[in-house]
Structure formats: structure tokens, C-alpha cells
Coordinates of N, CA and C in Angstrom, one line a residue:
Chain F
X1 N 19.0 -19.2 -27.2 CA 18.5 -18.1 -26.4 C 19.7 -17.2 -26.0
X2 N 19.8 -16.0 -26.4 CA 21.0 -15.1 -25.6 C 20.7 -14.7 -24.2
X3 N 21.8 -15.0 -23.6 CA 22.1 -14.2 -22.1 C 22.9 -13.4 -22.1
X4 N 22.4 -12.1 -21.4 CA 23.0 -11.1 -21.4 C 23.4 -11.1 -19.6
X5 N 24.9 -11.1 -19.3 CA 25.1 -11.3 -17.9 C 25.9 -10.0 -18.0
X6 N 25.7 -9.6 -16.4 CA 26.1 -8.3 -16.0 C 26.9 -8.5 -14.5
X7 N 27.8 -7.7 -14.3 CA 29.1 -7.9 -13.4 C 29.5 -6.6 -12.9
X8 N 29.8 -6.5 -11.5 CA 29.2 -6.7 -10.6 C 27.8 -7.1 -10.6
X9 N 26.9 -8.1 -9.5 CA 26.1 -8.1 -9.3 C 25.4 -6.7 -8.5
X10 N 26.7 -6.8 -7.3 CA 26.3 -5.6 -6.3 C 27.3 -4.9 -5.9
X11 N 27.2 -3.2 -6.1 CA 28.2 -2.8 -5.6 C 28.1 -1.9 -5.1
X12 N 28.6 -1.2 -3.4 CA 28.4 -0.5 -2.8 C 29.8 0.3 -2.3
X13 N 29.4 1.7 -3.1 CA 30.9 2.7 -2.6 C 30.8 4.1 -2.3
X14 N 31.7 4.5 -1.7 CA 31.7 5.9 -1.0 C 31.3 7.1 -2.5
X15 N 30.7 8.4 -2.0 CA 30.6 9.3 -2.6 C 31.8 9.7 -3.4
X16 N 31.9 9.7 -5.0 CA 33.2 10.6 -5.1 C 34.4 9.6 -5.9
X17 N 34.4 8.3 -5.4 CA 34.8 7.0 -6.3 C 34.5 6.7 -7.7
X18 N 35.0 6.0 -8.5 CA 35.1 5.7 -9.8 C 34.6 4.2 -9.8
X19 N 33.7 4.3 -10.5 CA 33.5 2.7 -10.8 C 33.1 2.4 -12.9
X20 N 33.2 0.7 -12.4 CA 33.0 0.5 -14.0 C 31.9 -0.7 -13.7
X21 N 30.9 -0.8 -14.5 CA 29.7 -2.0 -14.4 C 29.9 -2.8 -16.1
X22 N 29.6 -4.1 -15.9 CA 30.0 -4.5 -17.1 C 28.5 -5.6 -17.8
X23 N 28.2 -5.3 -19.0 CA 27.7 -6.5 -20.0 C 28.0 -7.2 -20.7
X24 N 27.8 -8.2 -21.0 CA 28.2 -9.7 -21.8 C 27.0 -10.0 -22.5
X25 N 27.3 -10.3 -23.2 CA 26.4 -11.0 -24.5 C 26.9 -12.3 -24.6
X26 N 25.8 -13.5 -25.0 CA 26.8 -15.2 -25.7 C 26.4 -14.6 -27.0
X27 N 25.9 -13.6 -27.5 CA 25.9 -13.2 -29.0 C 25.9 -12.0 -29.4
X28 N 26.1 -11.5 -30.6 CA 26.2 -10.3 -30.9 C 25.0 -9.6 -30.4
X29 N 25.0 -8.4 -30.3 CA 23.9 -7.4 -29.8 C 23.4 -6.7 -30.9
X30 N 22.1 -6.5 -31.2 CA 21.6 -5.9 -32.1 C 21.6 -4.4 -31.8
X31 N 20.9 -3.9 -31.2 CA 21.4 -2.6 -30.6 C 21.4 -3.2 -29.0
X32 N 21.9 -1.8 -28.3 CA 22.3 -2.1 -26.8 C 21.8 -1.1 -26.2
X33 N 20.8 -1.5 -25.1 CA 20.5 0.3 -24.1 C 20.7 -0.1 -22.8
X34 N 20.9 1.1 -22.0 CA 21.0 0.7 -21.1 C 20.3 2.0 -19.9
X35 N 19.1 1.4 -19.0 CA 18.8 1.8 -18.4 C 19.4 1.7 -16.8
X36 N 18.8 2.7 -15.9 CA 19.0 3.2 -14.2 C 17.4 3.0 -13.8
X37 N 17.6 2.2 -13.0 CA 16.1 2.0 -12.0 C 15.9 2.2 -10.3
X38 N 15.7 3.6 -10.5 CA 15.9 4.2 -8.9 C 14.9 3.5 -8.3
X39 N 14.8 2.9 -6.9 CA 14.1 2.3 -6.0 C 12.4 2.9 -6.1
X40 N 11.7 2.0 -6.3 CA 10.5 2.8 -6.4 C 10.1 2.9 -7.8
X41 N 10.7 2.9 -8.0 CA 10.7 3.4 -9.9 C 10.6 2.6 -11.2
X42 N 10.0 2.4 -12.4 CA 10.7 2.3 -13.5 C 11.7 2.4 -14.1
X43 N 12.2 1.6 -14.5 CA 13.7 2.1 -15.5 C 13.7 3.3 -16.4
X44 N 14.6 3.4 -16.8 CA 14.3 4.8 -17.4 C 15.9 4.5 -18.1
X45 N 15.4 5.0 -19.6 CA 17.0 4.8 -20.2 C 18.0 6.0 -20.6
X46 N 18.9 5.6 -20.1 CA 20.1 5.8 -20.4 C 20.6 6.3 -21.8
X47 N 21.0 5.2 -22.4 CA 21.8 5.5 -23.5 C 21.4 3.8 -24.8
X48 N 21.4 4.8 -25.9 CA 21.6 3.5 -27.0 C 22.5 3.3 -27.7
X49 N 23.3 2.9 -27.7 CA 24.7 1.8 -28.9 C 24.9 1.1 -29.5
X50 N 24.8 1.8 -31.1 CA 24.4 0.7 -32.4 C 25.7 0.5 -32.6
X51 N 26.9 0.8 -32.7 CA 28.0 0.9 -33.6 C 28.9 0.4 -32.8
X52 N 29.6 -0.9 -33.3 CA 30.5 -1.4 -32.5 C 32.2 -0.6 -31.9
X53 N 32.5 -0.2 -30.8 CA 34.0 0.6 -30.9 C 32.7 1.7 -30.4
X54 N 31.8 2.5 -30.5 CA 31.0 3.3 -30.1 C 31.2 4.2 -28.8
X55 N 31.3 5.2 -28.6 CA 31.8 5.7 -26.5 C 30.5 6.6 -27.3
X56 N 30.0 7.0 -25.7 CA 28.9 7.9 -25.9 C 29.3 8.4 -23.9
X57 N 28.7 9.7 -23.9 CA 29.3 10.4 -22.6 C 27.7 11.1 -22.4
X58 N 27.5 10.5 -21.0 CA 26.3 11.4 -20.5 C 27.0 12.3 -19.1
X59 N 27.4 12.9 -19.3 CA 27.3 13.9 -18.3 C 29.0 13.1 -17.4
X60 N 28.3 12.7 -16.1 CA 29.6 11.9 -15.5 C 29.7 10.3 -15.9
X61 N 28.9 9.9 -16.7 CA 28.7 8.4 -17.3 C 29.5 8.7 -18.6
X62 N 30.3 7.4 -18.7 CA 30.8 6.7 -20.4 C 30.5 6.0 -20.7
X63 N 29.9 5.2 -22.1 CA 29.3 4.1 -22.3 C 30.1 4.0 -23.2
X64 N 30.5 2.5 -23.1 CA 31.3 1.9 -24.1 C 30.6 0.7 -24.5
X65 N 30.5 0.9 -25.9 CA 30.2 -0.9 -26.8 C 31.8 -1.4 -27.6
X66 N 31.8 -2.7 -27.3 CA 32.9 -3.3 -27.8 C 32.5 -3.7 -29.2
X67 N 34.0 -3.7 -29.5 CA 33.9 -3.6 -31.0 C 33.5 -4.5 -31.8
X68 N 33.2 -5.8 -31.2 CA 32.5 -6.9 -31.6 C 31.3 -6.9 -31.3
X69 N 30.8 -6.1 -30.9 CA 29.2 -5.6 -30.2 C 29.0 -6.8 -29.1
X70 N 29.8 -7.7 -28.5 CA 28.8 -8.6 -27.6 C 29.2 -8.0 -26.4
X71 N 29.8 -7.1 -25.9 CA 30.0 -6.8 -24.9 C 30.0 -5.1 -24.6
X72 N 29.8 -4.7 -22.8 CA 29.5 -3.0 -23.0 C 29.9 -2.6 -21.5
X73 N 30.5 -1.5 -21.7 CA 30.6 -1.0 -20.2 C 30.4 0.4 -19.4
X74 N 29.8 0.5 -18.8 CA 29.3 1.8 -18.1 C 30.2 2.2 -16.9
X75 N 31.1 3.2 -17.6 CA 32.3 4.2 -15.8 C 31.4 5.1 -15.6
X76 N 31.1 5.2 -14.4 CA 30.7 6.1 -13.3 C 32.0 7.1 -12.6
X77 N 32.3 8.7 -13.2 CA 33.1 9.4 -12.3 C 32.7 10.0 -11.5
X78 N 33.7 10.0 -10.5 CA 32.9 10.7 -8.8 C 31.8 10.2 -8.9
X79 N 31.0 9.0 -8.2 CA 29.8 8.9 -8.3 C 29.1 9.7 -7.2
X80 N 27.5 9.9 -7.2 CA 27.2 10.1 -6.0 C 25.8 9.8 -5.6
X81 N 25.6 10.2 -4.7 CA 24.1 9.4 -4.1 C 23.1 9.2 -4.9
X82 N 22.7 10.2 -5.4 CA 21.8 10.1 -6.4 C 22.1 9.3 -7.8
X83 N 23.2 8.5 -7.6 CA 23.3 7.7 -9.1 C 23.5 6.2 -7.9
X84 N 22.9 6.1 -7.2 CA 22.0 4.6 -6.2 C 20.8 4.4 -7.3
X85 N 20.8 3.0 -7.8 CA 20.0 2.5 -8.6 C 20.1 1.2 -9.1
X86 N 19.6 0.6 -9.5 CA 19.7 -0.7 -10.9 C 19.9 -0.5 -12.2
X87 N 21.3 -0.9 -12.3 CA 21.8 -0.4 -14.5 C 21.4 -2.0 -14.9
X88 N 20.5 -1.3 -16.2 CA 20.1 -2.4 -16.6 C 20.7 -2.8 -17.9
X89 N 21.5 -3.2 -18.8 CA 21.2 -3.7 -19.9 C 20.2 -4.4 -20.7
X90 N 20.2 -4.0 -21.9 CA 19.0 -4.7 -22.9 C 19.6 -4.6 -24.0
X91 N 19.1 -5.7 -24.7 CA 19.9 -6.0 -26.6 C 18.1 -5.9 -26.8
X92 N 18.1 -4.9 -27.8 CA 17.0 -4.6 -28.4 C 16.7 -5.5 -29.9
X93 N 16.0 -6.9 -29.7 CA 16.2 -7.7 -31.0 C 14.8 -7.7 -31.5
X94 N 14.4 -6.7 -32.7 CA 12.8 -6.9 -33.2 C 11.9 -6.2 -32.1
X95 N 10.3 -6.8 -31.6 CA 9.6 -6.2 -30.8 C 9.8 -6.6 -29.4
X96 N 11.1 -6.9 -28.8 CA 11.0 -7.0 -27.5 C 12.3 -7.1 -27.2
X97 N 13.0 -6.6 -25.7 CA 13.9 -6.6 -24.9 C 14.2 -7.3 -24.2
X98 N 16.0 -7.9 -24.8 CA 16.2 -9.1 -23.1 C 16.8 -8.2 -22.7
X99 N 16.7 -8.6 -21.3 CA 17.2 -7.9 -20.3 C 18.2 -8.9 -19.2
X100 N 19.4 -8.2 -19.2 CA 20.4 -8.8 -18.1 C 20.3 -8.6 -16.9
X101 N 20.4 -9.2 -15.9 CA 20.0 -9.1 -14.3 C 20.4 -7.7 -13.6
X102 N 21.1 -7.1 -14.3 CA 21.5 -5.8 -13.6 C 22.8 -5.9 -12.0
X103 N 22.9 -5.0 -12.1 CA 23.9 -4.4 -11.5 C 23.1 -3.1 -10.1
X104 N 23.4 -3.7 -9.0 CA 22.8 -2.8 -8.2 C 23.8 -1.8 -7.6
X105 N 23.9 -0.7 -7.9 CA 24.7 0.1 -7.1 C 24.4 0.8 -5.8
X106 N 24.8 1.1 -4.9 CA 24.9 1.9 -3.7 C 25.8 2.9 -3.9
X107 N 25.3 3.8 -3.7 CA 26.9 4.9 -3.2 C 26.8 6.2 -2.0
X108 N 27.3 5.7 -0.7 CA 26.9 6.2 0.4 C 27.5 7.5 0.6
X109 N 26.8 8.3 1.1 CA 27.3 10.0 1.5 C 28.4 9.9 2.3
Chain U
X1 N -0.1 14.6 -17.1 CA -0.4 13.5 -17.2 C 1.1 12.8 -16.9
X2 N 1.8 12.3 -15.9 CA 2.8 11.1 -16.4 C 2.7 10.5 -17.5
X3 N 3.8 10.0 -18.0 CA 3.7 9.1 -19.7 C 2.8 7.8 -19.2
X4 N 3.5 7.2 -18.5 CA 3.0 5.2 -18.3 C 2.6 5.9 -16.9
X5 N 0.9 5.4 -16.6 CA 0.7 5.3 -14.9 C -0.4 3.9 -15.0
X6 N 0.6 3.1 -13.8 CA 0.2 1.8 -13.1 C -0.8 2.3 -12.1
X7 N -1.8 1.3 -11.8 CA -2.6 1.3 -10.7 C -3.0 0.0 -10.5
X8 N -3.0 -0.7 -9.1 CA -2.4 -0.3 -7.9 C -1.1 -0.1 -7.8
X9 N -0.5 0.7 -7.1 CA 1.0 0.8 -6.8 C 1.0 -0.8 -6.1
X10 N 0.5 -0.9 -5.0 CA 0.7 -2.1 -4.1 C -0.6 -3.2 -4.0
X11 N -0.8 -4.2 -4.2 CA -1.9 -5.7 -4.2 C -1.5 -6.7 -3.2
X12 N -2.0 -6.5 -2.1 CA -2.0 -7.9 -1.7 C -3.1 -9.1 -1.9
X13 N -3.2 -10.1 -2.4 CA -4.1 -11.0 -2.6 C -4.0 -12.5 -2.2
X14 N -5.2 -13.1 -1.8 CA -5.0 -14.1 -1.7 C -5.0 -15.5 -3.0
X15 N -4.9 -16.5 -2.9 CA -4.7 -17.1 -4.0 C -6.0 -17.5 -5.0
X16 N -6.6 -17.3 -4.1 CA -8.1 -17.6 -4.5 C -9.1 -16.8 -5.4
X17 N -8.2 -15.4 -4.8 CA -9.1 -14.0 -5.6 C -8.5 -13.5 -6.9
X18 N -9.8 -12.6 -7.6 CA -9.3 -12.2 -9.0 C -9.3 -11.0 -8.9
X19 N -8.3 -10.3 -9.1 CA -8.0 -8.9 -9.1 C -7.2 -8.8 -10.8
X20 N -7.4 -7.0 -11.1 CA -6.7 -6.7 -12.3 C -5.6 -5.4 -11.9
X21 N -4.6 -5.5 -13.0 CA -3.8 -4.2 -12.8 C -3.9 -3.7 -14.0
X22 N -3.9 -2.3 -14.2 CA -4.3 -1.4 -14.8 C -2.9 -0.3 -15.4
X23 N -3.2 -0.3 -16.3 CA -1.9 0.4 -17.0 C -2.1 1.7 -18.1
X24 N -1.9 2.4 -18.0 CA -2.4 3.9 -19.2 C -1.3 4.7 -19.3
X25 N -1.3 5.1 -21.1 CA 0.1 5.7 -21.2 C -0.6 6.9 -22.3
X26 N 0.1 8.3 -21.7 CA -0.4 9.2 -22.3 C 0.8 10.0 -23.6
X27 N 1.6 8.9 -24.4 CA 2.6 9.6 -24.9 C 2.5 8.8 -26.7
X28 N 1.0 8.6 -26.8 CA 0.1 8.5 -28.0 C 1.4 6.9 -28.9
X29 N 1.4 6.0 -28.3 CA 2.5 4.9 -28.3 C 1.8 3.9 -29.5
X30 N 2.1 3.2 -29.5 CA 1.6 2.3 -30.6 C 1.8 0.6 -29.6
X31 N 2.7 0.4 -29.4 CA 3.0 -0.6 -28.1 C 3.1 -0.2 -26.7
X32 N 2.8 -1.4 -26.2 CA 2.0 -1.9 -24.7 C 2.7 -3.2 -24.6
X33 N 3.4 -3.2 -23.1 CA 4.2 -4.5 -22.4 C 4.0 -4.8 -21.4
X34 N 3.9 -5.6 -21.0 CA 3.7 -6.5 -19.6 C 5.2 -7.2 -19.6
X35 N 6.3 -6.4 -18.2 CA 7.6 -7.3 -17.9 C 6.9 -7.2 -16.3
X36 N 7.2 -9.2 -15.7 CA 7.9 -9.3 -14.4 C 9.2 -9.0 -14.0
X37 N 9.3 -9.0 -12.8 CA 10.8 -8.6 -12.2 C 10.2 -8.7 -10.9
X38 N 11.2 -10.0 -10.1 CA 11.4 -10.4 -9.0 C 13.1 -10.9 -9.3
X39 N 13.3 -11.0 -7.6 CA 14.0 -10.5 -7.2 C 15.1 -11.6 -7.2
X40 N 16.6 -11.3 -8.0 CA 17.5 -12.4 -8.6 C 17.5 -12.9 -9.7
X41 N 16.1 -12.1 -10.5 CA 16.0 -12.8 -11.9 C 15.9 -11.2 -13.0
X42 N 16.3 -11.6 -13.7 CA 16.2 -10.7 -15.1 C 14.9 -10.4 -15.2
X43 N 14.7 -8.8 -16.0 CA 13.4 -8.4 -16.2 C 12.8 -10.0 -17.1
X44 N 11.5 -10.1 -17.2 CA 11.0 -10.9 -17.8 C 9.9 -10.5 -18.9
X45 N 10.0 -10.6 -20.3 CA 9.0 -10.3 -21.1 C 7.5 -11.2 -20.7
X46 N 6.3 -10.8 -20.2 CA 5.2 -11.6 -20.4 C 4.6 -11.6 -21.3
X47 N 4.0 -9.9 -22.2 CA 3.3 -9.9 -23.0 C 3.2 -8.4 -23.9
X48 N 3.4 -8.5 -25.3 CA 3.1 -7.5 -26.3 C 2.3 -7.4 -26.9
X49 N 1.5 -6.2 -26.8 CA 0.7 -5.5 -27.7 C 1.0 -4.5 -28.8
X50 N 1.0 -4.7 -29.9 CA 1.2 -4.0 -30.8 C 0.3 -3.5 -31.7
X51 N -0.7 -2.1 -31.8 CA -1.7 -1.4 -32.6 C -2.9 -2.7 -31.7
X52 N -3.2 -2.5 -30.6 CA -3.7 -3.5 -30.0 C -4.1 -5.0 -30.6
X53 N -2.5 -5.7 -31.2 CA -2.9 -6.9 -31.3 C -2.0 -7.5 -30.6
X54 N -2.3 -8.6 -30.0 CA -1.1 -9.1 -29.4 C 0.0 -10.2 -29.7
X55 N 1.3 -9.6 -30.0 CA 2.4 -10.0 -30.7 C 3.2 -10.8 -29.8
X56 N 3.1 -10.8 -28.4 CA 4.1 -11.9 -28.2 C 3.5 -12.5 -26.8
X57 N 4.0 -13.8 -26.6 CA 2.7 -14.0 -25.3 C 4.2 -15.4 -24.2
X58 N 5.4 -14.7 -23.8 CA 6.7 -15.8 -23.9 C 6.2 -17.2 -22.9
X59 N 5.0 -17.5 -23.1 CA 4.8 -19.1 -22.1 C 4.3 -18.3 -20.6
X60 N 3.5 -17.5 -20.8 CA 3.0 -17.3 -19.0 C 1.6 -17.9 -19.0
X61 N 1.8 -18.4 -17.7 CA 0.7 -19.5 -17.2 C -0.5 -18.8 -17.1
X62 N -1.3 -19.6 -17.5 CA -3.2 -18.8 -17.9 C -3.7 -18.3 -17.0
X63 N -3.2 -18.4 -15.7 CA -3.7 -17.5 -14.7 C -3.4 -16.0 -15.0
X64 N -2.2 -15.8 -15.5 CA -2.5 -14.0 -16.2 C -3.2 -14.0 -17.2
X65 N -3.8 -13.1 -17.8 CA -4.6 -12.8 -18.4 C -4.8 -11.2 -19.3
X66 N -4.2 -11.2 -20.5 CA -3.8 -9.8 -20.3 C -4.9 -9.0 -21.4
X67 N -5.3 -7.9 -21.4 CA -6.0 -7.3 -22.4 C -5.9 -5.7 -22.8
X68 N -6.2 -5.7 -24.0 CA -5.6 -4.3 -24.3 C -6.9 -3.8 -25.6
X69 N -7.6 -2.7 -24.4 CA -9.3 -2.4 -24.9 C -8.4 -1.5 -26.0
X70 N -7.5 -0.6 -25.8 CA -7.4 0.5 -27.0 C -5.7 0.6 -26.9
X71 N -5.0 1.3 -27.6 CA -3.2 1.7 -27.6 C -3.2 2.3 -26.7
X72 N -4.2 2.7 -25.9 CA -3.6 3.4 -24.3 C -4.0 2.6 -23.1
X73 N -5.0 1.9 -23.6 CA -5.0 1.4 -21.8 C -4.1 -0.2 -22.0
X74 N -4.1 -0.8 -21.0 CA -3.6 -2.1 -20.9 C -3.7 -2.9 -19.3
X75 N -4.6 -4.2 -19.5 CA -4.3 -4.8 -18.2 C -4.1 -5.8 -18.1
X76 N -4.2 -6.2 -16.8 CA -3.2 -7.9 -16.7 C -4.2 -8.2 -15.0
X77 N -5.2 -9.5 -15.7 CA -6.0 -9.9 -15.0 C -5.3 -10.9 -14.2
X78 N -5.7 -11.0 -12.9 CA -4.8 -12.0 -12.3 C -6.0 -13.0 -11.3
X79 N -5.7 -14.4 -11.2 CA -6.9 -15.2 -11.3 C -6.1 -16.5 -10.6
X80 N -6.3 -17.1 -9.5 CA -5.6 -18.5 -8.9 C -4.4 -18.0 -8.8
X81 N -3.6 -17.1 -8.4 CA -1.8 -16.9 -8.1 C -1.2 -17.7 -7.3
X82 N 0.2 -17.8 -7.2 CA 0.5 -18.7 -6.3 C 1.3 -17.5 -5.9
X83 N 2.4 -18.2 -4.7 CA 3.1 -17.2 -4.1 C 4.3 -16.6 -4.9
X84 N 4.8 -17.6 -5.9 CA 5.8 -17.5 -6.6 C 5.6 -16.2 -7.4
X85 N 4.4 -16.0 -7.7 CA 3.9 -15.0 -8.8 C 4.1 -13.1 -8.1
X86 N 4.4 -13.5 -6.9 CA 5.1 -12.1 -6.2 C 5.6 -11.7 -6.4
X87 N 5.5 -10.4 -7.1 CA 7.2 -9.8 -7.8 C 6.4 -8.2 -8.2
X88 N 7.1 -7.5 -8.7 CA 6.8 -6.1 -9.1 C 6.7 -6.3 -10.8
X89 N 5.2 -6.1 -11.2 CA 4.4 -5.9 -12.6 C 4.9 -4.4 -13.2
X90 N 5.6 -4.5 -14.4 CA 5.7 -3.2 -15.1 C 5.4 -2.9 -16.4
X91 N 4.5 -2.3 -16.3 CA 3.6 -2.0 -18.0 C 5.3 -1.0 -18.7
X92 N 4.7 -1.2 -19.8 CA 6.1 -0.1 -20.7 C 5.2 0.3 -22.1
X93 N 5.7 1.0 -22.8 CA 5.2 1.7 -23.9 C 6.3 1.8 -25.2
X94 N 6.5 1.6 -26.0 CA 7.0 2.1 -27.4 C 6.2 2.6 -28.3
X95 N 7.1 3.5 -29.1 CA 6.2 4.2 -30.2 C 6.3 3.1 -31.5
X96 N 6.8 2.6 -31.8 CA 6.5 1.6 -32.8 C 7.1 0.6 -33.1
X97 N 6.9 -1.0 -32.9 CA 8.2 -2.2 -32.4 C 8.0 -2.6 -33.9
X98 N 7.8 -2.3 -34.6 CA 7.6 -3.1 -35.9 C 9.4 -3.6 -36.2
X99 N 10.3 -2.3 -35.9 CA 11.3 -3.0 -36.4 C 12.3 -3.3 -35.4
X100 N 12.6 -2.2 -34.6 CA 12.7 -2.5 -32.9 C 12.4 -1.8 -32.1
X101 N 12.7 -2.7 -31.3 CA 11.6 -1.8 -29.4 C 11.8 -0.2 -29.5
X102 N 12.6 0.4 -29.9 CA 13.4 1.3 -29.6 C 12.9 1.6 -28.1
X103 N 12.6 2.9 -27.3 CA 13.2 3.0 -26.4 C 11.9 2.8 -25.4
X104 N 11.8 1.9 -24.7 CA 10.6 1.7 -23.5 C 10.4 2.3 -22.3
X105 N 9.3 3.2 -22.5 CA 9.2 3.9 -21.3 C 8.0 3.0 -20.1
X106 N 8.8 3.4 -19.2 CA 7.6 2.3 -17.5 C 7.3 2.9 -17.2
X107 N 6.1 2.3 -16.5 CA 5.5 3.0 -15.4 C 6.2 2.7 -13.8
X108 N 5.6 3.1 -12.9 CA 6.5 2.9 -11.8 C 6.4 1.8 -11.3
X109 N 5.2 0.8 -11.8 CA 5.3 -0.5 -11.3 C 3.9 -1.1 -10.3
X110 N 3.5 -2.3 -10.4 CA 2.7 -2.8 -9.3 C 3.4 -3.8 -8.7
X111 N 3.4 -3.3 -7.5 CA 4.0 -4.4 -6.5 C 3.0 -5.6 -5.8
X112 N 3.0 -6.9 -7.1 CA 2.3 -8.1 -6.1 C 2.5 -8.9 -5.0
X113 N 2.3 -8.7 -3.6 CA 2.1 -10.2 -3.2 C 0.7 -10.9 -2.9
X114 N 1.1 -12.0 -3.0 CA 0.5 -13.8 -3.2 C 0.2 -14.1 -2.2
X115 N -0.5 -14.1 -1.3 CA -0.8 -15.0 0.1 C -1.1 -16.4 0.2

């Protein structure tokens, strides 16, 4: 059974800081997405990464997949309030998604 | 229309009663999911519908109960709960899992507690 573990669990930082959230695979990743789950909310995704070595750039977010595909990491620049949520990872294998415990962020005004 | 809308947002029940939650997705999908998520554990797959047949069922206890009248509606009958079973219900939608999930849209969630 793969686990997908995610590091920080919890992290809480000032407006305007830099951060990096991380995923682990015990196996290769078939594809990789990764969603934000604002309080109240459903997830809602992010970004998808087939290709191992892969960077994709959303706006103030970097997504990186490692070149071996088991591992992925999401920088946050200047973060700010409105990116307070749960990043989720998921290895998309066939008709269903595991999902990694996530990463809860805070980022206070 | 929102894409995925849950109803009830919020259930309190006791262990005794049978209540259902209700799921409708207006973005003409082919797949229907039932994930738990409580608190310290990874989303959890309970149940897939696919062209309303049901494709994956990961070991949840017979007290859920899930059904899926057409590719848009979906529900999850709930029947003897215990307290453990408290957690936030989220239906999801894909357009076609035949080969992968690709991208699953939620709804905002039913929040159970178990008395």
C-alpha cells in the first residue's frame, strides 16, 4: 500500500515569508496533484505533475516533482492570508486518489 | 448552479437514527466519490461510482450505505453510527476515471457528528 507523507505537519508564519511544504512517496507516483482546502471548503486543485524533474509556477506558488517522481515540493513566496489552508497531495493511480495527511498552513496579518 | 453541492452542510445524529446525505454535481461528470476526512488522518476513499456502477467499495462498515440513482445525484445513507464515524463527508466528481481520476472536484462537505 503506498504512503504518501507530507512535512510540515503544521505551519504557522507571518505575512510576506517564504515557505516550502513537502511530499514523500514509499513509491513512485503515477501522476501527482496537489490541492488547497480553505476552512469550510472542499479542496480544490492546484496543480498536476506527470514528468519527473517537472517545476510548474502558479502565480506566487512553485511546484516541483523530483526526478524520480517519489517525491514533490510546493514554495510559497511572500505568503499571505489568503493562502491559510490545507495542501493536500494525491498520487492519482487508476480510478481513485491517495491522499497524504496534508500540511496545514497559517499565515497571520 | 455550483459544480458539487452537499446537503446537509451540518448532521447531528444520534446512534440510533437513519439519516442520508445528499450529493449533486452539475458539471455533466461521469464519476461520483464518497471521501472521509477526520481529523489527523488522510482523506479516505469510501466509495466509487463510475457511469453509475459502483467501482470501488475500500472496506467501509455496512452501516454506510451508498447509492447512486443517476451520474448526477449521489448518497450515503447512514444507519447505527458510532461516534467514531464523526468527521466531515465529501462527495467529488470526475469526468472520466476509466484511466485516471484526473482532476476531482468537491463539494463543500457534510459535517457529521455521532452522539
Amino acid at each position: 500500500t503506498q504512503l504518501l507523507e507530507q512535512s510540515p505537519q503544521f505551519l504557522s508564519i507571518q505575512e510576506g515569508e517564504n515557505l516550502t511544504v513537502y511530499c514523500n512517496s514509499s513509491s513512485v507516483f503515477s501522476s501527482l496533484q496537489w490541492y488547497r482546502q480553505e476552512p469550510g471548503e472542499g479542496p480544490v486543485l492546484l496543480v498536476t505533475v506527470v514528468t519527473g524533474g517537472e517545476v510548474k509556477k502558479l502565480k506566487r506558488l512553485t511546484f516541483q516533482f523530483g526526478d524520480a517522481r517519489k517525491d514533490s515540493s510546493l514554495h510559497i513566496t511572500a505568503a499571505q492570508p489568503g493562502d491559510t489552508g490545507l495542501y493536500l497531495c494525491a498520487d492519482d493511480a487508476g480510478n481513485m486518489l491517495t491522499f497524504g495527511g496534508g500540511t496545514r498552513l497559517m499565515v497571520k496579518p | 448552479e455550483t459544480g458539487v453541492t452537499q446537503t446537509p452542510r451540518h448532521l447531528v445524529m444520534g446512534m440510533t437514527n437513519k439519516k442520508s446525505l445528499k450529493c449533486e454535481q452539475h458539471l455533466g461528470h461521469n464519476a461520483m466519490y464518497w471521501y472521509k476526512q477526520s481529523a489527523k488522518k488522510p482523506l479516505e476513499l469510501m466509495f466509487v461510482y463510475s457511469l453509475e456502477e459502483r467501482v470501488e467499495n475500500n472496506s467501509v462498515p455496512s452501516r454506510f450505505s451508498p447509492e447512486c440513482p443517476n451520474s448526477s445525484h449521489l448518497f450515503l445513507h447512514l444507519h447505527t453510527l458510532q461516534p467514531e464515524d464523526s468527521a466531515l463527508y465529501l462527495c467529488a466528481s470526475s469526468q472520466d476515471p476509466r484511466q485516471s481520476t484526473g482532476e476531482l472536484f468537491f463539494g463543500e462537505g457534510s459535517r457529521l457528528t455521532v452522539l
